[in-house]
Short mmCIF file of C-alpha atoms in Angstrom, two decimals:
data_model
loop_
_atom_site.label_atom_id
_atom_site.label_comp_id
_atom_site.label_asym_id
_atom_site.label_seq_id
_atom_site.Cartn_x
_atom_site.Cartn_y
_atom_site.Cartn_z
CA MET O 1 0.29 -8.88 -19.69
CA MET O 2 -3.30 -7.44 -19.76
CA MET O 3 -4.54 -5.55 -16.76
CA LYS O 4 -7.58 -7.15 -14.72
CA TYR O 5 -10.17 -5.04 -12.83
CA SER O 6 -12.13 -5.37 -9.92
CA THR O 7 -14.77 -3.66 -7.80
CA LEU O 8 -13.67 -2.08 -4.64
CA GLY O 9 -16.25 -3.68 -2.39
CA LYS O 10 -19.79 -4.86 -3.30
CA ILE O 11 -20.95 -1.38 -4.74
CA GLY O 12 -17.53 0.27 -5.03
CA PRO O 13 -15.98 1.66 -8.17
CA ARG O 14 -14.02 -0.33 -10.87
CA VAL O 15 -10.34 -0.25 -10.00
CA SER O 16 -7.44 -2.14 -11.38
CA LYS O 17 -6.43 -5.37 -9.62
CA ILE O 18 -2.88 -3.89 -9.16
CA GLY O 19 -2.31 -0.50 -7.82
CA LEU O 20 0.78 1.71 -7.58
CA GLY O 21 1.87 2.96 -4.06
CA LEU O 22 3.92 6.24 -3.97
CA ALA O 23 5.54 5.61 -0.56
CA ALA O 24 8.89 4.92 -2.30
CA LEU O 25 8.57 7.61 -4.89
CA GLY O 26 7.58 10.67 -3.00
CA ARG O 27 10.44 10.99 -0.37
CA PRO O 28 14.30 10.31 -0.46
CA GLY O 29 14.35 7.71 2.32
CA TYR O 30 12.22 4.56 2.65
CA ILE O 31 12.81 1.01 4.07
CA ASN O 32 12.37 -0.85 0.67
CA LEU O 33 15.48 -2.92 0.00
CA GLY O 34 17.46 -1.03 -2.73
CA HIS O 35 15.38 2.34 -2.51
CA ALA O 36 18.50 4.42 -2.95
CA GLU O 37 19.54 2.33 -6.16
CA ASP O 38 16.02 2.96 -7.56
CA LEU O 39 16.30 6.70 -7.15
CA LYS O 40 19.95 6.67 -8.33
CA SER O 41 20.67 8.62 -4.93
CA ASN O 42 19.45 11.65 -6.90
CA TYR O 43 17.19 13.45 -4.38
CA ASN O 44 16.83 16.85 -6.05
CA THR O 45 13.06 17.67 -5.64
CA GLY O 46 12.54 18.34 -9.49
CA ALA O 47 14.29 15.16 -10.50
CA MET O 48 12.25 12.97 -8.05
CA GLN O 49 9.04 14.72 -9.36
CA TRP O 50 10.07 14.04 -12.94
CA HIS O 51 10.90 10.46 -12.07
CA THR O 52 7.47 10.03 -10.36
CA CYS O 53 5.61 11.41 -13.24
CA GLN O 54 7.38 9.05 -15.49
CA MET O 55 6.36 6.15 -13.25
CA LEU O 56 2.79 7.38 -13.19
CA ASP O 57 2.62 7.62 -17.01
CA LEU O 58 4.06 4.09 -17.36
CA ALA O 59 1.62 2.75 -14.79
CA TRP O 60 -1.28 4.48 -16.45
CA ASN O 61 -0.20 3.01 -19.97
CA LEU O 62 -0.08 -0.44 -18.35
CA GLY O 63 -3.71 -0.16 -17.14
CA ILE O 64 -3.12 0.99 -13.49
CA ARG O 65 -6.07 2.95 -12.31
CA TYR O 66 -5.43 2.92 -8.58
CA PHE O 67 -2.95 5.27 -6.97
CA ASP O 68 -2.17 5.26 -3.06
CA VAL O 69 -0.47 8.18 -1.42
CA ALA O 70 -0.30 9.72 2.13
CA ARG O 71 0.63 12.81 3.96
CA SER O 72 3.77 11.14 5.29
CA TYR O 73 4.89 10.15 1.89
CA GLY O 74 7.04 13.26 1.44
CA LYS O 75 5.73 15.14 -1.65
CA ALA O 76 3.91 12.24 -3.03
CA GLU O 77 0.64 13.98 -2.96
CA THR O 78 2.03 17.04 -4.56
CA PHE O 79 3.67 14.86 -7.25
CA LEU O 80 0.36 13.01 -8.02
CA GLY O 81 -1.46 16.20 -7.99
CA ALA O 82 0.82 17.84 -10.63
CA TRP O 83 0.53 14.63 -12.74
CA LEU O 84 -3.20 14.70 -12.48
CA GLU O 85 -3.29 18.45 -13.40
CA SER O 86 -1.26 17.57 -16.47
CA LYS O 87 -3.80 14.93 -17.61
CA THR O 88 -6.96 16.88 -17.69
CA GLN O 89 -7.62 15.36 -21.19
CA LEU O 90 -7.96 11.85 -19.62
CA VAL O 91 -11.30 10.33 -20.41
CA GLU O 92 -11.12 7.82 -17.63
CA LEU O 93 -10.15 9.14 -14.04
CA PRO O 94 -7.90 7.30 -11.81
CA PHE O 95 -8.95 6.22 -8.46
CA VAL O 96 -6.83 8.17 -5.70
CA ALA O 97 -6.37 6.99 -2.26
CA SER O 98 -4.78 9.00 0.47
CA LYS O 99 -4.01 8.70 4.33
CA TRP O 100 -3.98 10.95 7.35
CA GLY O 101 -2.35 10.42 10.76
CA TYR O 102 1.48 10.62 10.12
CA THR O 103 3.50 13.74 9.51
CA TYR O 104 6.62 13.63 7.58
CA THR O 105 9.61 14.96 9.52
CA ALA O 106 12.69 13.86 7.79
CA ASN O 107 13.20 17.18 6.06
CA TRP O 108 14.08 15.57 2.79
CA GLN O 109 16.93 13.68 4.55
CA VAL O 110 17.62 9.91 4.06
CA ASN O 111 19.44 9.58 7.52
CA ALA O 112 16.94 11.57 9.54
CA LYS O 113 16.56 10.40 13.04
CA VAL O 114 12.83 10.36 12.84
CA HIS O 115 11.07 10.17 9.42
CA GLU O 116 7.56 10.52 10.44
CA VAL O 117 5.45 11.16 13.61
CA LYS O 118 2.09 9.45 14.21
CA ASP O 119 -0.79 11.41 15.72
CA HIS O 120 -4.35 10.38 15.24
CA SER O 121 -5.94 13.32 16.93
CA LEU O 122 -8.72 15.50 15.48
CA VAL O 123 -6.47 18.41 15.23
CA VAL O 124 -4.19 16.50 12.71
CA LEU O 125 -7.07 15.14 10.80
CA GLN O 126 -8.58 18.61 10.26
CA LYS O 127 -5.12 19.96 9.15
CA GLN O 128 -4.11 17.11 6.92
CA VAL O 129 -7.48 16.64 5.11
CA LEU O 130 -6.97 20.41 3.91
CA GLU O 131 -3.37 19.70 2.92
CA THR O 132 -4.31 16.55 1.14
CA ARG O 133 -6.99 18.48 -0.88
CA GLN O 134 -4.62 21.20 -1.73
CA SER O 135 -1.77 18.96 -2.89
CA LEU O 136 -4.02 16.86 -5.01
CA GLY O 137 -6.13 19.63 -6.32
CA LYS O 138 -9.27 17.57 -5.49
CA ASN O 139 -10.52 15.48 -2.60
CA PRO O 140 -9.10 11.88 -2.72
CA ASP O 141 -11.52 9.17 -3.72
CA LEU O 142 -10.76 7.28 -0.66
CA TYR O 143 -9.28 8.87 2.75
CA GLN O 144 -7.84 6.40 5.24
CA ILE O 145 -6.63 6.46 8.85
CA HIS O 146 -3.05 5.64 8.44
CA SER O 147 -1.92 2.56 10.46
CA ALA O 148 -4.84 2.53 12.72
CA THR O 149 -3.93 0.64 15.93
CA LEU O 150 -5.61 -0.16 19.20
CA GLU O 151 -2.89 1.69 20.90
CA THR O 152 -3.70 5.16 19.45
CA LYS O 153 -7.34 4.75 20.42
CA VAL O 154 -8.39 6.42 17.14
CA LEU O 155 -11.18 3.99 16.81
CA GLU O 156 -12.45 5.26 20.12
CA ASN O 157 -12.29 8.85 19.26
CA THR O 158 -15.81 9.99 18.68
CA GLN O 159 -14.80 13.57 17.24
CA VAL O 160 -12.42 11.94 14.77
CA LEU O 161 -15.05 9.33 13.66
CA ARG O 162 -17.84 11.91 13.19
CA ARG O 163 -15.50 14.18 11.07
CA LEU O 164 -14.77 11.18 8.82
CA ALA O 165 -18.34 10.43 8.74
CA GLN O 166 -18.98 14.10 7.50
CA LEU O 167 -16.41 13.48 4.69
CA LYS O 168 -18.24 10.30 3.75
CA ALA O 169 -21.52 12.10 3.66
CA ARG O 170 -19.81 14.46 1.02
CA GLY O 171 -18.87 11.36 -1.26
CA VAL O 172 -15.37 10.40 -0.04
CA LYS O 173 -14.93 6.82 0.89
CA ILE O 174 -13.53 6.28 4.26
CA GLY O 175 -10.84 3.56 5.07
CA LEU O 176 -8.12 2.48 7.31
CA SER O 177 -4.90 1.09 6.86
CA LEU O 178 -3.37 -1.57 9.36
CA SER O 179 0.01 -2.50 10.68
CA GLY O 180 1.55 -4.55 13.48
CA VAL O 181 0.82 -7.67 15.24
CA ASP O 182 -2.90 -6.73 15.95
CA GLN O 183 -4.19 -6.08 12.48
CA ALA O 184 -7.00 -8.56 12.71
CA THR O 185 -8.23 -7.26 16.05
CA THR O 186 -8.04 -3.81 14.93
CA LEU O 187 -9.92 -4.62 11.76
CA GLU O 188 -12.59 -6.35 13.84
CA LYS O 189 -13.17 -3.28 16.09
CA ALA O 190 -13.48 -1.14 12.97
CA LEU O 191 -16.09 -3.30 11.29
CA ALA O 192 -18.33 -2.56 14.32
CA ILE O 193 -18.25 1.09 14.04
CA GLU O 194 -21.42 2.85 12.90
CA ILE O 195 -22.25 6.47 12.80
CA GLU O 196 -25.97 7.42 12.81
CA GLY O 197 -26.65 3.72 11.76
CA VAL O 198 -24.30 3.71 8.86
CA ARG O 199 -21.02 1.77 8.82
CA LEU O 200 -18.14 4.25 8.69
CA PHE O 201 -15.50 2.18 6.93
CA ASP O 202 -15.76 1.36 3.18
CA VAL O 203 -12.30 -0.04 2.49
CA VAL O 204 -9.47 -1.67 4.54
CA GLN O 205 -5.82 -1.70 3.46
CA ALA O 206 -3.80 -4.41 5.31
CA THR O 207 -0.25 -6.04 5.08
CA PHE O 208 -0.70 -9.62 3.73
CA ASN O 209 1.99 -11.72 1.91
CA LEU O 210 3.71 -15.15 1.98
CA LEU O 211 5.32 -14.14 5.15
CA GLU O 212 2.41 -12.54 7.08
CA LYS O 213 -0.74 -14.25 6.64
CA SER O 214 -2.35 -13.70 9.94
CA VAL O 215 -4.99 -11.27 8.81
CA ALA O 216 -6.53 -13.39 6.13
CA PRO O 217 -9.52 -14.46 8.23
CA ALA O 218 -10.36 -10.76 9.22
CA LEU O 219 -9.91 -9.62 5.60
CA THR O 220 -12.23 -12.48 4.29
CA MET O 221 -14.76 -11.22 6.99
CA ALA O 222 -14.37 -7.64 5.81
CA HIS O 223 -14.80 -8.71 2.09
CA ASN O 224 -17.82 -10.85 2.86
CA GLU O 225 -19.48 -7.77 4.71
CA GLY O 226 -18.80 -5.58 1.65
CA LEU O 227 -15.68 -3.72 2.29
CA GLY O 228 -13.09 -3.26 -0.40
CA VAL O 229 -9.79 -4.90 0.58
CA VAL O 230 -6.42 -3.43 -0.50
CA VAL O 231 -3.16 -5.23 0.21
CA LYS O 232 0.04 -3.33 0.98
CA GLU O 233 3.54 -4.77 1.29
CA ALA O 234 2.72 -7.82 -0.77
CA LEU O 235 6.57 -8.05 -1.40
CA ALA O 236 7.48 -7.41 2.26
CA ASN O 237 9.38 -4.19 1.42
CA GLY O 238 11.63 -6.27 -1.00
CA ARG O 239 12.14 -9.26 1.30
CA LEU O 240 10.14 -11.33 -1.32
CA THR O 241 12.34 -10.16 -4.36
CA PHE O 242 15.88 -11.05 -5.41
CA ARG O 243 17.15 -7.88 -3.47
CA ASN O 244 16.78 -10.22 -0.39
CA THR O 245 20.25 -11.83 -0.19
CA ASP O 246 18.74 -14.83 1.61
CA VAL O 247 16.95 -15.81 -1.55
CA HIS O 248 20.44 -16.89 -2.73
CA LEU O 249 21.76 -18.13 0.57
CA LYS O 250 19.27 -19.89 2.70
CA PRO O 251 17.49 -23.04 1.60
CA GLU O 252 13.95 -21.92 2.61
CA TRP O 253 14.14 -18.78 0.75
CA GLN O 254 15.49 -20.54 -2.32
CA LEU O 255 12.07 -22.28 -2.46
CA LEU O 256 10.95 -18.88 -4.01
CA LYS O 257 13.47 -19.24 -6.83
CA THR O 258 12.69 -23.02 -7.54
CA GLN O 259 8.86 -22.24 -7.84
CA ALA O 260 9.45 -19.08 -9.88
CA ASP O 261 11.61 -21.12 -12.26
CA ARG O 262 9.05 -23.96 -12.36
CA LEU O 263 6.18 -21.41 -13.21
CA LYS O 264 8.22 -19.39 -15.72
CA THR O 265 8.12 -16.12 -13.66
CA THR O 266 10.04 -13.87 -11.44
CA VAL O 267 10.27 -14.05 -7.60
CA ASP O 268 8.39 -10.82 -7.19
CA ALA O 269 5.58 -11.92 -9.65
CA LEU O 270 5.26 -15.16 -7.85
CA ALA O 271 4.90 -13.47 -4.37
CA LEU O 272 2.30 -10.98 -5.95
CA ALA O 273 0.51 -13.84 -7.78
CA TYR O 274 -0.06 -15.39 -4.29
CA VAL O 275 -1.85 -12.30 -3.01
CA LEU O 276 -3.84 -11.98 -6.19
CA LYS O 277 -5.26 -15.45 -6.08
CA GLN O 278 -6.88 -14.58 -2.57
CA PRO O 279 -10.64 -14.30 -3.03
CA PHE O 280 -10.84 -11.39 -0.50
CA VAL O 281 -8.37 -9.14 -2.36
CA ASN O 282 -9.65 -6.31 -4.60
CA VAL O 283 -6.36 -4.41 -5.23
CA VAL O 284 -2.67 -5.34 -4.48
CA LEU O 285 -0.35 -2.34 -4.48
CA SER O 286 2.97 -2.36 -6.13
CA GLY O 287 5.50 -0.24 -4.44
CA ALA O 288 7.90 -0.29 -7.42
CA ALA O 289 10.06 2.82 -7.90
CA ASN O 290 11.60 1.89 -11.16
CA PRO O 291 10.24 0.92 -14.40
CA GLU O 292 11.69 -2.60 -14.79
CA HIS O 293 10.34 -3.44 -11.26
CA LEU O 294 6.94 -2.24 -12.23
CA LYS O 295 6.78 -4.21 -15.51
CA SER O 296 8.04 -7.32 -13.64
CA ASN O 297 5.37 -6.94 -10.92
CA LEU O 298 2.51 -6.79 -13.41
CA THR O 299 3.55 -10.04 -14.98
CA ALA O 300 1.98 -11.57 -11.84
CA LEU O 301 -1.32 -11.16 -13.56
CA ASP O 302 -0.43 -14.17 -15.91
CA VAL O 303 0.98 -16.34 -13.32
CA VAL O 304 -1.22 -19.40 -12.79
CA TRP O 305 -0.69 -20.18 -8.94
CA ASP O 306 -1.20 -23.77 -8.11
CA GLU O 307 -1.36 -26.18 -5.18
CA GLU O 308 2.37 -27.21 -5.43
CA ALA O 309 3.40 -23.51 -5.11
CA SER O 310 1.17 -23.21 -2.01
CA GLU O 311 2.58 -26.30 -0.38
CA VAL O 312 6.12 -25.71 -1.15
CA LEU O 313 6.16 -22.13 -0.14
CA ASN O 314 4.03 -22.38 3.05
CA PRO O 315 7.29 -22.86 5.28
CA LEU O 316 8.05 -19.31 4.57
CA VAL O 317 5.28 -18.10 6.86
CA GLN O 318 6.12 -16.30 10.12
CA THR O 319 4.46 -15.49 13.15
CA PRO O 320 3.23 -11.83 13.32
CA GLU O 321 5.74 -11.01 16.13
CA ASP O 322 8.65 -12.35 13.97
CA TYR O 323 7.44 -10.55 10.95
CA TRP O 324 6.90 -7.11 12.40
CA ALA O 325 10.04 -7.54 14.47
CA ALA O 326 12.16 -8.04 11.32
CA ARG O 327 10.33 -5.11 9.38
CA LYS O 328 11.24 -2.83 12.32
CA GLN O 329 14.90 -3.69 11.83
CA MET O 330 14.95 -2.59 8.13
CA ASP O 331 17.16 0.46 7.43
CA TRP O 332 15.87 3.60 5.74
CA ASN O 333 17.83 4.10 2.57
#
C-alpha cells in the first residue's frame, strides 16, 4: 500500500486521500461498533493518550497527513496537541482540522446520560476557538461548524458567520460538517453564503457511504465550485465492517463479503474503496481506533473498484430517514 495524495479544493493544500479521525480515540465512549474492545476498556487518561499517540505515529508512518478532531471528542485535541509538540522535528507538517459547536459532557464516563451538547451560538464559538488553540498549541488549519443543520439556524447567524470570516482572514480555512437527513439542503444553503463578497466556506465534511448516498449530488456541486470535500463515517460507524453481525446473517449484507472475496480485499477496505473512487472526494476519514483496523482501512487504496461491485452492492442503499434512524439507535460503548 502506498498513500495517495490530493488537493483539498481547487487551490487547497496537499493532503492524504485517507485521514485519521480521532472521535473514537479521544474519549472513553463512542458509538462505533466494538469501540470498548479497541480501547481494551482501559479508560485511564494516560493510557488513552499513549494509545492515541501510538496510532498517530502509525498513521504518520503510513503516509497519513490529515488529522480530524473536535471540541466534543473528549481530549482528542489535547492528545493531538501533545503529539504535535513531540514532533517538532518533522520536516512536513500535518493538516489539522477541528470543529466547534458541541461541548463534551460525559465526564469521562462511557454510560453517561448525555455525551455532548450542541450549541451553535457566538458565545460557544468564541469560547471554543480559544480552547482549540490552547489544546492544539496552534490554530487549526481548518475550523468547521460541527454538524451544521437548518434547525440550529447557524447559517443565518450573522455574528457567527462574521466571526468565522475573521478567522478566515487570518489564514484559517473555514468549513462545516453535516449530519442528518437534510445534509444536501444544508450544504446548498452554505454554498450561497458570502461575507463581503467572499465565499465563507472552503471545505465541507459529510457522511457518505454505501448505505447513505443522498448527499452525492450536493457534494459534486460543492467540489465543482472549488470546495474541498471530506467524507466521514465511510464505514457507517462499523456497520460496513465484520463487526456488524448482519454481514454474517442477512443475505443483502453478505453481498459485502462475496464482493470483498472476489476483489481479494476486506469488507472495510471495500466500503472505503467505494468512497475513494468518487470524483468529488478529496479525503476519506478512517475512524480506526486500533492498528490492525487502520492498516486494513488503508488497503482500500489498492482496491480496483469495478462495475460489478457497484451493481451487486447497490441494494444496500437506504433512505436517509432509515439510515439516520438506525444510527441514532447505536449504543455508546
